[in-house]
Amino acid sequence: QVQLVESGGGLVQVGGSLRLSCAASGRTFSTYAMGWFRQAPGKEREFVAHINWSGGITNYADSVKARFTISRDNAKNTVYLQMNSLKSEDTAVYYCAADQGGPKLRAGAADYWGQGTQVTVSS
């Protein structure tokens, strides 16, 4: 069982930056692929970024490439999402996800999800 708690969301102006954190419980964090998803009002949840168990492989949605960076610290059981050059269309609730299968996670079918943290980008 893995429990995920996101933090770091908030209100930021267009062009600003935020760093989201996701703290995971459990002793097997380092065996899980981790990811971030987001859901804007009236839209379906969408994939944002993925990182494999070691941190050696990352994937991003085209809409966030070169602006967002996912990373992890297995010693702290935490995954991060550094978001730079934020746009109004990045406004959404951001969710952390964990699964032992990377493809399954990227498809949005992860076994474990956090409660989400709101990111609002104002112009």
mmCIF file of C-alpha atoms in Angstrom:
data_model
loop_
_atom_site.group_PDB
_atom_site.id
_atom_site.type_symbol
_atom_site.label_atom_id
_atom_site.label_comp_id
_atom_site.label_asym_id
_atom_site.label_seq_id
_atom_site.Cartn_x
_atom_site.Cartn_y
_atom_site.Cartn_z
ATOM 1 C CA GLN A 1 0.000 0.000 0.000
ATOM 2 C CA VAL A 2 1.286 3.460 -0.944
ATOM 3 C CA GLN A 3 -0.144 6.740 0.270
ATOM 4 C CA LEU A 4 0.635 9.922 -1.625
ATOM 5 C CA VAL A 5 0.357 13.506 -0.379
ATOM 6 C CA GLU A 6 0.909 16.418 -2.738
ATOM 7 C CA SER A 7 1.940 19.913 -1.720
ATOM 8 C CA GLY A 8 3.262 23.102 -3.249
ATOM 9 C CA GLY A 9 0.304 24.250 -5.260
ATOM 10 C CA GLY A 10 -0.937 27.809 -5.216
ATOM 11 C CA LEU A 11 -1.549 30.982 -7.163
ATOM 12 C CA VAL A 12 1.154 32.259 -9.487
ATOM 13 C CA GLN A 13 1.313 34.757 -12.316
ATOM 14 C CA VAL A 14 1.874 33.855 -15.934
ATOM 15 C CA GLY A 15 5.577 33.247 -16.481
ATOM 16 C CA GLY A 16 6.164 32.301 -12.876
ATOM 17 C CA SER A 17 7.351 29.067 -11.307
ATOM 18 C CA LEU A 18 6.144 26.547 -8.756
ATOM 19 C CA ARG A 19 7.540 23.312 -7.409
ATOM 20 C CA LEU A 20 5.146 20.557 -6.475
ATOM 21 C CA SER A 21 6.123 17.801 -4.086
ATOM 22 C CA CYS A 22 4.587 14.391 -3.541
ATOM 23 C CA ALA A 23 5.513 12.549 -0.370
ATOM 24 C CA ALA A 24 4.964 8.802 -0.403
ATOM 25 C CA SER A 25 4.570 6.396 2.461
ATOM 26 C CA GLY A 26 5.933 2.887 2.454
ATOM 27 C CA ARG A 27 9.318 1.252 2.305
ATOM 28 C CA THR A 28 9.093 0.293 -1.361
ATOM 29 C CA PHE A 29 8.925 3.774 -2.873
ATOM 30 C CA SER A 30 12.095 3.189 -4.876
ATOM 31 C CA THR A 31 10.454 0.312 -6.741
ATOM 32 C CA TYR A 32 7.624 2.473 -8.107
ATOM 33 C CA ALA A 33 7.349 4.536 -11.233
ATOM 34 C CA MET A 34 5.931 7.936 -10.336
ATOM 35 C CA GLY A 35 4.000 10.452 -12.337
ATOM 36 C CA TRP A 36 2.072 13.680 -12.385
ATOM 37 C CA PHE A 37 -1.306 14.216 -13.977
ATOM 38 C CA ARG A 38 -3.590 17.220 -14.049
ATOM 39 C CA GLN A 39 -7.253 17.953 -14.490
ATOM 40 C CA ALA A 40 -8.594 21.346 -15.516
ATOM 41 C CA PRO A 41 -12.219 22.338 -14.945
ATOM 42 C CA GLY A 42 -14.499 20.638 -17.436
ATOM 43 C CA LYS A 43 -11.687 18.550 -18.887
ATOM 44 C CA GLU A 44 -10.474 15.005 -18.486
ATOM 45 C CA ARG A 45 -7.430 14.188 -16.424
ATOM 46 C CA GLU A 46 -4.285 14.225 -18.549
ATOM 47 C CA PHE A 47 -0.745 12.929 -18.284
ATOM 48 C CA VAL A 48 1.941 15.491 -17.439
ATOM 49 C CA ALA A 49 5.158 13.665 -16.578
ATOM 50 C CA HIS A 50 6.580 10.290 -15.581
ATOM 51 C CA ILE A 51 9.801 9.137 -13.952
ATOM 52 C CA ASN A 52 10.982 5.569 -13.600
ATOM 53 C CA TRP A 53 12.088 3.949 -10.344
ATOM 54 C CA SER A 54 15.692 5.086 -10.583
ATOM 55 C CA GLY A 55 15.100 8.518 -12.055
ATOM 56 C CA GLY A 56 16.985 7.577 -15.182
ATOM 57 C CA ILE A 57 14.007 7.726 -17.508
ATOM 58 C CA THR A 58 11.547 10.593 -17.773
ATOM 59 C CA ASN A 59 8.671 11.345 -20.127
ATOM 60 C CA TYR A 60 6.642 14.494 -20.611
ATOM 61 C CA ALA A 61 3.491 15.611 -22.310
ATOM 62 C CA ASP A 62 4.284 17.777 -25.328
ATOM 63 C CA SER A 63 2.482 20.696 -23.713
ATOM 64 C CA VAL A 64 4.964 20.872 -20.828
ATOM 65 C CA LYS A 65 8.244 19.774 -22.429
ATOM 66 C CA ALA A 66 11.114 22.175 -21.780
ATOM 67 C CA ARG A 67 9.080 23.940 -19.081
ATOM 68 C CA PHE A 68 8.459 21.212 -16.478
ATOM 69 C CA THR A 69 10.974 18.873 -14.857
ATOM 70 C CA ILE A 70 10.136 15.767 -12.865
ATOM 71 C CA SER A 71 12.635 14.383 -10.373
ATOM 72 C CA ARG A 72 12.717 12.104 -7.370
ATOM 73 C CA ASP A 73 14.636 11.578 -4.171
ATOM 74 C CA ASN A 74 14.293 7.954 -3.135
ATOM 75 C CA ALA A 75 15.983 8.638 0.203
ATOM 76 C CA LYS A 76 13.159 11.062 1.021
ATOM 77 C CA ASN A 77 10.353 9.084 -0.623
ATOM 78 C CA THR A 78 9.467 12.196 -2.593
ATOM 79 C CA VAL A 79 8.861 13.092 -6.202
ATOM 80 C CA TYR A 80 8.917 16.669 -7.465
ATOM 81 C CA LEU A 81 7.547 18.627 -10.381
ATOM 82 C CA GLN A 82 9.380 21.861 -11.124
ATOM 83 C CA MET A 83 7.136 24.039 -13.258
ATOM 84 C CA ASN A 84 8.631 27.057 -15.024
ATOM 85 C CA SER A 85 7.261 29.567 -17.534
ATOM 86 C CA LEU A 86 3.752 28.813 -16.361
ATOM 87 C CA LYS A 87 0.841 29.583 -18.659
ATOM 88 C CA SER A 88 -2.813 30.165 -17.879
ATOM 89 C CA GLU A 89 -3.603 26.813 -19.514
ATOM 90 C CA ASP A 90 -1.516 25.083 -16.844
ATOM 91 C CA THR A 91 -4.248 25.911 -14.324
ATOM 92 C CA ALA A 92 -5.529 22.603 -12.959
ATOM 93 C CA VAL A 93 -5.564 20.251 -10.026
ATOM 94 C CA TYR A 94 -2.312 18.304 -10.136
ATOM 95 C CA TYR A 95 -2.245 14.692 -9.001
ATOM 96 C CA CYS A 96 0.645 12.466 -8.083
ATOM 97 C CA ALA A 97 0.465 8.804 -9.080
ATOM 98 C CA ALA A 98 2.457 5.665 -8.352
ATOM 99 C CA ASP A 99 2.589 2.266 -10.003
ATOM 100 C CA GLN A 100 5.138 -0.470 -10.461
ATOM 101 C CA GLY A 101 4.491 -0.398 -14.186
ATOM 102 C CA GLY A 102 5.585 2.650 -16.148
ATOM 103 C CA PRO A 103 3.340 2.084 -19.193
ATOM 104 C CA LYS A 104 0.340 1.456 -16.938
ATOM 105 C CA LEU A 105 1.051 4.651 -15.037
ATOM 106 C CA ARG A 106 1.472 6.729 -18.189
ATOM 107 C CA ALA A 107 -1.846 5.401 -19.445
ATOM 108 C CA GLY A 108 -3.552 6.850 -16.389
ATOM 109 C CA ALA A 109 -4.221 3.501 -14.737
ATOM 110 C CA ALA A 110 -1.874 3.795 -11.774
ATOM 111 C CA ASP A 111 -2.718 1.860 -8.653
ATOM 112 C CA TYR A 112 -2.169 4.787 -6.291
ATOM 113 C CA TRP A 113 -3.214 8.431 -6.460
ATOM 114 C CA GLY A 114 -2.891 11.452 -4.252
ATOM 115 C CA GLN A 115 -5.697 13.847 -3.413
ATOM 116 C CA GLY A 116 -4.389 16.603 -5.650
ATOM 117 C CA THR A 117 -3.099 20.139 -5.254
ATOM 118 C CA GLN A 118 -4.532 23.185 -7.003
ATOM 119 C CA VAL A 119 -2.347 25.253 -9.312
ATOM 120 C CA THR A 120 -3.806 28.513 -10.559
ATOM 121 C CA VAL A 121 -1.937 30.649 -13.080
ATOM 122 C CA SER A 122 -3.286 34.167 -13.417
ATOM 123 C CA SER A 123 -2.635 36.659 -16.170
#
